[in-house]
Coordinates of C-alpha atoms and ligand atoms in Angstrom, one line a residue:
M1 CA 0.0 0.0 0.1
V2 CA 1.0 3.6 -0.4
N3 CA 0.0 6.6 1.8
F4 CA -3.4 8.0 1.1
T5 CA -6.2 10.3 2.2
C6 CA -9.7 9.1 2.0
Y7 CA -12.2 11.9 1.7
N8 CA -15.7 11.7 0.4
P9 CA -18.3 14.1 1.8
V10 CA -21.3 13.3 -0.6
K11 CA -24.5 12.7 1.1
V12 CA -26.2 9.8 -0.6
V13 CA -30.0 9.5 -0.5
F14 CA -30.7 6.1 -2.2
G15 CA -33.8 4.2 -3.0
A16 CA -36.8 3.8 -5.4
G17 CA -39.0 6.9 -5.5
E18 CA -36.6 9.1 -3.7
S19 CA -36.2 11.6 -6.8
A20 CA -39.9 12.6 -6.2
R21 CA -38.6 14.0 -2.9
T22 CA -35.9 16.2 -4.4
G23 CA -37.3 19.6 -3.2
K24 CA -37.4 18.4 0.3
I25 CA -34.1 16.9 0.2
V26 CA -32.3 19.9 -1.1
K27 CA -34.3 22.8 0.1
D28 CA -31.5 24.2 2.3
L29 CA -29.2 24.6 -0.4
G30 CA -30.7 28.0 -1.7
K31 CA -33.6 29.8 -3.4
T32 CA -32.6 29.6 -7.1
C33 CA -31.3 26.4 -8.8
L34 CA -30.2 25.5 -12.4
V35 CA -31.4 22.2 -13.4
V36 CA -28.9 20.7 -16.1
C37 CA -30.0 17.9 -18.5
Y38 CA -29.5 16.5 -21.9
E39 CA -30.3 18.5 -25.2
Q40 CA -32.3 15.4 -26.2
H41 CA -34.2 14.9 -23.0
D42 CA -37.7 13.6 -24.2
F43 CA -37.1 10.2 -22.5
L44 CA -36.6 12.0 -19.2
D45 CA -39.4 14.5 -19.4
S46 CA -41.8 13.0 -16.7
L47 CA -38.7 12.7 -14.4
L48 CA -37.8 16.3 -15.2
N49 CA -41.3 17.4 -14.5
S50 CA -41.5 15.5 -11.3
I51 CA -38.1 16.9 -10.1
C52 CA -38.9 20.5 -11.2
S53 CA -42.4 20.4 -9.4
S54 CA -40.9 19.2 -6.1
L55 CA -38.3 21.9 -6.3
E56 CA -40.9 24.5 -7.0
R57 CA -43.3 23.2 -4.1
E58 CA -40.4 24.1 -1.7
G59 CA -40.4 27.7 -3.1
I60 CA -37.3 27.3 -5.1
R61 CA -36.9 29.1 -8.4
V62 CA -36.1 26.7 -11.0
L63 CA -34.1 27.6 -14.2
T64 CA -33.3 24.9 -16.8
H65 CA -30.3 24.3 -19.0
Y66 CA -31.0 21.3 -21.2
T67 CA -28.0 21.4 -23.7
V68 CA -25.8 18.5 -22.8
T69 CA -24.7 16.0 -25.4
A70 CA -23.0 12.5 -25.1
N71 CA -19.3 13.2 -24.4
P72 CA -20.1 16.7 -23.0
L73 CA -18.9 19.7 -24.5
L74 CA -17.2 22.9 -23.1
S75 CA -19.4 25.5 -25.0
P76 CA -22.8 24.5 -23.3
I77 CA -20.9 24.6 -20.0
H78 CA -19.8 28.2 -20.7
A79 CA -23.4 29.0 -21.3
G80 CA -24.6 27.4 -17.9
I81 CA -22.0 29.3 -16.1
E82 CA -23.1 32.6 -17.7
I83 CA -26.8 31.8 -16.5
C84 CA -25.5 31.1 -13.0
R85 CA -23.7 34.5 -12.8
A86 CA -26.6 36.4 -14.5
E87 CA -29.4 34.8 -12.4
K88 CA -27.5 34.4 -9.1
V89 CA -28.2 30.8 -9.0
D90 CA -27.6 29.2 -5.5
F91 CA -26.9 25.6 -6.5
V92 CA -27.0 23.3 -9.6
V93 CA -28.9 20.2 -10.1
G94 CA -27.7 17.4 -12.7
V95 CA -30.2 15.0 -14.0
G96 CA -28.6 12.5 -16.2
G97 CA -25.7 10.1 -16.8
G98 CA -22.0 10.9 -16.6
S99 CA -22.2 13.6 -19.3
V100 CA -24.8 15.6 -17.4
M101 CA -23.3 15.2 -14.1
D102 CA -19.9 16.2 -15.3
S103 CA -21.3 19.3 -17.0
A104 CA -23.3 20.3 -13.8
K105 CA -20.2 20.0 -11.6
T106 CA -18.1 22.0 -14.1
I107 CA -20.9 24.6 -14.3
A108 CA -20.9 24.7 -10.4
V109 CA -17.1 25.4 -10.1
G110 CA -16.9 27.6 -13.3
A111 CA -19.6 29.9 -11.8
C112 CA -17.3 30.9 -8.9
Y113 CA -14.2 31.5 -11.2
E114 CA -13.9 34.7 -13.2
G115 CA -11.6 33.1 -15.9
D116 CA -12.1 30.1 -18.2
V117 CA -13.1 27.1 -16.4
W118 CA -11.1 25.1 -18.9
D119 CA -8.0 26.5 -17.0
M120 CA -8.7 23.8 -14.3
F121 CA -8.6 20.9 -16.7
M122 CA -5.5 18.7 -16.9
S123 CA -5.3 19.3 -20.7
R124 CA -1.6 18.5 -20.5
H125 CA 0.2 16.5 -17.9
D126 CA 3.6 18.3 -18.4
S127 CA 4.6 21.5 -17.0
S128 CA 3.8 23.8 -20.0
V129 CA 0.4 24.6 -19.0
R130 CA -0.5 26.2 -15.6
I131 CA -3.5 24.1 -14.1
V132 CA -5.6 26.7 -12.1
T133 CA -6.7 25.2 -8.7
P134 CA -10.4 25.9 -7.9
K135 CA -11.0 28.0 -4.8
A136 CA -14.9 27.7 -4.7
A137 CA -18.0 26.2 -6.2
L138 CA -21.7 26.4 -6.0
P139 CA -23.3 23.4 -4.2
A140 CA -24.1 20.7 -6.7
V141 CA -26.8 17.9 -6.5
M142 CA -26.6 14.9 -8.6
I143 CA -29.6 12.7 -9.9
P144 CA -28.0 10.0 -11.9
T145 CA -30.0 8.2 -14.5
L146 CA -27.4 5.6 -15.7
P147 CA -25.2 3.6 -13.4
A148 CA -21.7 3.9 -14.9
T149 CA -19.3 6.7 -14.0
S150 CA -19.5 7.2 -10.3
S151 CA -19.6 10.9 -10.9
E152 CA -22.4 11.1 -8.5
M153 CA -19.9 10.3 -5.8
N154 CA -16.4 11.4 -7.1
N155 CA -14.6 14.4 -7.4
I156 CA -13.8 14.1 -11.3
A157 CA -15.6 15.8 -14.3
V158 CA -14.5 14.7 -17.8
V159 CA -15.2 17.3 -20.7
T160 CA -14.5 17.7 -24.4
N161 CA -13.2 21.1 -25.4
D162 CA -15.1 21.5 -28.7
K163 CA -12.5 24.1 -30.0
T164 CA -9.5 21.9 -29.6
T165 CA -11.1 18.5 -29.5
E166 CA -9.2 17.7 -26.4
K167 CA -11.1 15.4 -23.9
S168 CA -9.7 16.0 -20.5
Y169 CA -10.6 16.0 -16.7
L170 CA -11.0 18.3 -13.7
Q171 CA -10.3 16.7 -10.3
S172 CA -11.0 18.8 -7.2
D173 CA -12.7 18.1 -3.9
L174 CA -14.7 21.1 -4.5
I175 CA -16.7 19.2 -7.2
Y176 CA -18.0 16.4 -4.9
S177 CA -21.7 16.8 -5.1
R178 CA -23.3 18.0 -1.8
I179 CA -26.1 15.5 -2.2
S180 CA -26.7 12.5 -4.7
I181 CA -30.2 11.3 -5.0
M182 CA -30.0 7.8 -6.4
D183 CA -33.3 6.5 -7.5
P184 CA -32.9 3.0 -9.1
E185 CA -36.5 3.1 -10.5
I186 CA -35.5 5.8 -13.0
T187 CA -33.1 3.4 -14.7
C188 CA -35.8 0.7 -15.2
S189 CA -36.4 2.3 -18.7
L190 CA -32.9 2.4 -19.9
P191 CA -32.2 1.0 -23.3
A192 CA -30.1 -2.3 -23.2
Y193 CA -27.0 -0.7 -25.0
Q194 CA -26.8 2.0 -22.5
T195 CA -27.2 -0.4 -19.5
A196 CA -24.5 -2.6 -21.0
C197 CA -22.0 0.3 -21.9
G198 CA -22.6 1.7 -18.2
A199 CA -21.7 -1.8 -16.8
V200 CA -18.6 -2.0 -18.9
D201 CA -17.5 1.5 -18.0
A202 CA -17.9 0.7 -14.3
I203 CA -15.9 -2.4 -14.7
S204 CA -13.2 -0.6 -16.5
H205 CA -12.9 1.9 -13.6
I206 CA -12.0 -1.1 -11.4
M207 CA -9.7 -2.8 -14.0
E208 CA -7.7 0.5 -14.2
A209 CA -6.9 0.3 -10.5
Y210 CA -6.6 -3.4 -10.5
F211 CA -3.8 -3.3 -13.0
N212 CA -2.1 0.1 -12.6
C213 CA -1.6 0.1 -8.7
A214 CA 0.6 -0.2 -6.1
P215 CA 1.6 -3.7 -4.9
D216 CA 0.5 -5.7 -1.8
T217 CA -3.1 -4.5 -1.4
P218 CA -4.8 -7.7 -0.7
L219 CA -8.1 -6.1 0.8
Q220 CA -8.4 -3.8 -2.3
D221 CA -7.8 -6.6 -4.5
R222 CA -10.7 -8.7 -3.0
L223 CA -12.9 -5.7 -2.9
Q224 CA -12.4 -5.0 -6.6
E225 CA -12.8 -8.6 -7.5
A226 CA -16.1 -8.7 -5.7
D227 CA -17.4 -5.6 -7.4
V228 CA -16.5 -6.9 -10.8
V229 CA -18.1 -10.3 -10.3
T230 CA -21.1 -8.5 -9.0
I231 CA -21.5 -6.0 -12.0
M232 CA -20.9 -8.8 -14.5
D233 CA -23.6 -11.1 -12.9
L234 CA -26.1 -8.2 -12.4
S235 CA -25.5 -6.8 -15.9
K236 CA -26.6 -10.1 -17.5
K237 CA -29.6 -10.4 -15.2
V238 CA -30.7 -6.8 -15.7
L239 CA -30.6 -7.2 -19.6
A240 CA -32.7 -10.1 -19.3
D241 CA -35.1 -8.5 -16.8
P242 CA -34.9 -4.8 -17.3
K243 CA -37.8 -3.5 -15.0
N244 CA -36.5 -5.4 -11.9
V245 CA -35.9 -2.6 -9.4
A246 CA -34.2 -4.8 -7.0
L247 CA -31.5 -5.8 -9.7
R248 CA -31.3 -2.2 -10.8
S249 CA -30.8 -1.1 -7.2
S250 CA -27.8 -3.5 -6.8
I251 CA -26.1 -2.6 -10.0
M252 CA -26.5 1.1 -9.5
W253 CA -24.7 0.9 -6.0
A254 CA -22.2 -1.4 -7.3
S255 CA -21.2 0.8 -10.2
T256 CA -20.9 3.9 -7.8
L257 CA -18.6 2.0 -5.6
A258 CA -16.5 1.1 -8.7
W259 CA -14.9 4.6 -8.8
N260 CA -15.9 6.7 -5.7
G261 CA -12.6 6.3 -4.1
W262 CA -13.1 3.5 -1.6
L263 CA -11.8 0.7 -3.6
Q264 CA -8.8 2.9 -4.8
C265 CA -7.6 3.6 -1.3
G266 CA -3.8 3.0 -0.8
I267 CA -3.3 1.8 -4.5
A268 CA -2.5 5.0 -6.5
P269 CA -4.3 3.9 -9.6
G270 CA -3.7 5.2 -12.9
S271 CA -6.1 5.3 -15.8
P272 CA -4.2 4.7 -19.0
M273 CA -7.1 2.8 -20.8
H274 CA -9.4 5.7 -20.3
Q275 CA -6.8 8.1 -21.7
I276 CA -6.9 6.2 -25.0
G277 CA -10.5 5.8 -25.0
H278 CA -11.1 9.6 -24.4
V279 CA -9.3 10.4 -27.7
L280 CA -11.7 7.8 -29.4
S281 CA -14.6 9.6 -28.0
A282 CA -13.3 13.1 -28.7
R283 CA -12.4 12.3 -32.4
F284 CA -15.0 9.9 -33.4
G285 CA -17.9 10.3 -30.9
V286 CA -17.7 6.7 -29.7
T287 CA -19.7 6.0 -26.6
H288 CA -17.5 6.0 -23.5
G289 CA -18.3 2.6 -22.3
A290 CA -17.8 1.3 -25.8
T291 CA -14.2 2.9 -26.1
L292 CA -13.4 0.8 -22.8
G293 CA -14.9 -2.4 -24.4
I294 CA -12.4 -2.0 -27.2
I295 CA -9.4 -0.8 -25.6
M296 CA -9.4 -3.0 -22.5
P297 CA -8.9 -6.4 -24.2
A298 CA -6.2 -4.9 -26.5
F299 CA -4.4 -3.2 -23.6
F300 CA -4.4 -6.4 -21.7
R301 CA -3.0 -8.4 -24.4
Y302 CA -0.3 -5.8 -24.8
V303 CA 0.9 -5.9 -21.2
A304 CA 0.0 -9.6 -20.7
P305 CA 3.7 -10.9 -21.2
Q306 CA 4.7 -8.6 -18.3
R307 CA 1.6 -9.1 -16.0
A308 CA 0.7 -12.7 -16.6
D309 CA 0.2 -13.7 -13.0
R310 CA -2.3 -10.7 -12.6
F311 CA -4.4 -11.8 -15.5
V312 CA -4.4 -15.5 -14.3
R313 CA -5.7 -14.0 -11.1
L314 CA -8.3 -12.0 -13.1
G315 CA -9.4 -15.3 -14.8
E316 CA -9.7 -17.3 -11.6
K317 CA -11.3 -14.7 -9.3
M318 CA -13.5 -12.7 -11.6
L319 CA -14.4 -15.2 -14.3
G320 CA -14.0 -18.5 -12.3
L321 CA -11.8 -20.1 -14.9
D322 CA -9.6 -23.3 -14.1
L323 CA -6.3 -22.3 -15.7
S324 CA -4.4 -24.9 -13.7
N325 CA -3.4 -27.0 -16.7
M326 CA -1.9 -23.9 -18.7
T327 CA 1.4 -22.1 -18.5
E328 CA 1.0 -18.7 -16.9
L329 CA 0.9 -16.7 -20.2
E330 CA -1.5 -19.1 -21.7
G331 CA -3.7 -18.7 -18.8
A332 CA -3.4 -14.8 -19.0
Y333 CA -4.5 -14.9 -22.7
R334 CA -7.4 -17.4 -22.0
A335 CA -8.6 -15.0 -19.2
I336 CA -8.4 -12.0 -21.4
D337 CA -10.4 -13.9 -24.3
A338 CA -13.1 -14.8 -21.7
F339 CA -13.3 -11.1 -20.5
E340 CA -13.6 -9.9 -24.0
E341 CA -16.5 -12.5 -24.5
Y342 CA -18.2 -11.2 -21.5
I343 CA -18.1 -7.7 -23.0
A344 CA -19.4 -9.0 -26.4
S345 CA -22.1 -11.0 -24.7
V346 CA -23.8 -7.9 -23.2
G347 CA -23.8 -6.2 -26.7
V348 CA -20.8 -3.9 -26.4
Q349 CA -18.3 -3.4 -29.1
T350 CA -14.8 -4.9 -28.6
K351 CA -13.1 -4.0 -32.0
L352 CA -12.3 -0.5 -33.6
S353 CA -13.6 -1.8 -36.8
Q354 CA -17.1 -2.1 -35.3
V355 CA -17.2 1.6 -34.7
N356 CA -15.6 2.5 -38.1
I357 CA -12.2 3.8 -37.0
P358 CA -9.6 2.9 -39.5
E359 CA -5.9 2.1 -39.1
S360 CA -4.9 5.2 -41.0
A361 CA -6.1 7.3 -37.9
F362 CA -3.9 5.5 -35.5
E363 CA -1.0 7.9 -35.7
D364 CA -3.3 11.0 -35.0
I365 CA -4.9 9.0 -32.1
A366 CA -1.6 8.1 -30.5
N367 CA -0.3 11.7 -30.9
D368 CA -3.4 13.1 -29.2
V369 CA -2.9 10.6 -26.2
V370 CA 0.7 11.4 -25.9
R371 CA 0.0 15.3 -26.0
I372 CA -3.0 15.2 -23.7
S373 CA -2.2 12.4 -21.1
C374 CA 1.4 11.2 -21.2
D375 CA 3.9 12.4 -18.6
A376 CA 7.2 14.2 -19.3
N377 CA 8.8 10.9 -20.4
G378 CA 6.0 10.3 -22.9
N379 CA 4.6 7.5 -20.9
L380 CA 0.9 6.8 -19.7
P381 CA 0.4 6.3 -16.0
S382 CA 0.3 2.3 -16.3
N383 CA 2.1 -0.6 -15.0
P384 CA 4.2 -1.1 -17.1
P385 CA 4.6 2.3 -18.6
V386 CA 3.2 2.5 -22.0
G387 CA 4.5 5.2 -24.6
K388 CA 3.6 6.2 -28.1
E389 CA 4.8 2.9 -29.7
G390 CA 2.8 1.0 -27.0
I391 CA -0.2 3.1 -27.7
L392 CA 0.1 2.3 -31.5
A393 CA 0.6 -1.5 -30.6
V394 CA -2.6 -1.5 -28.5
L395 CA -4.6 0.1 -31.3
K396 CA -3.4 -2.5 -33.8
L397 CA -4.5 -5.2 -31.2
A398 CA -7.9 -3.6 -31.2
L399 CA -8.4 -3.6 -34.9
Ligands
FE2_401 FE1 -15.1 5.7 -17.5

């Protein structure tokens, strides 16, 4: 283990029907709120009406900002910040998946900063750009509609700058939501593909930590294995029985725990697979969970010769495989094959060709990853370190 600070101040109100009580739950946060949601929000209209009505019943003035797209963009966030300033908004409410929640968190912190909120994003990991540290933020309330990102309970927001096509992240304890209202009933109408991509994304958050971490963390290893097994099991059951609130409840909480910090204590995780996936989303608009469905198996195959024992453990503990009659490396590749089979079985893409990304784009993709996410030595924060040649090799393995 390495030294760590564990801090998570989010008040979680969890359970079927809780979103209808939003007004009562958040009434102490102020008199004017900005509700943030998707540009295409028809499928959430009854939920939005219920939430806005409950806020208004408590005497709260409700402004709306329904502008968010998948892979959220910076421009609508700037517009939301302007509304907060002009209308003296007291708090921000995000109703949606990771894109909406990350936008709402960024609006909340951007409203308290007179410069461009992009100054706070880690658009380069070298010392050539000064990253502004946030000093204040409006209170934010998250009402997640898609179990996936843990944004409802973590201090991270990921946004694409639509002027530069850089997808980068902001990390600050100030962007923890004040209250997250997690109502699994909302998720019963989620389409199968979104449900599956959310599950793959949540699993990827654990895999990032499982492979790119400090050694000798037996408790965290076992917690991560339990969460992956749980999400894999529940994702299949939910896809077969989508209206089952009990199943939806369990996968929602399991997904939140995947990246809310508790499983990452003492292991100093990196997120190299996300850094490659972000470029695929920024350049080609690929759904976030699908980018991880594609990159994870390829990245695993690239590092397997150096981490074979870890992949054997993955196969045995997360997938229940008997690998005892194989060499360690054979077992590693068998485990990776089985993991890829799980991703495909829930209907998520596992190859770049399935999302129409050609080999001719690899050089540009790799250059973006290096420019945006690699350290001063040109490496991703991974174990083992992976530089540009490695990124190109991973992309080839993902074809
Ligand atoms: Fe993710």
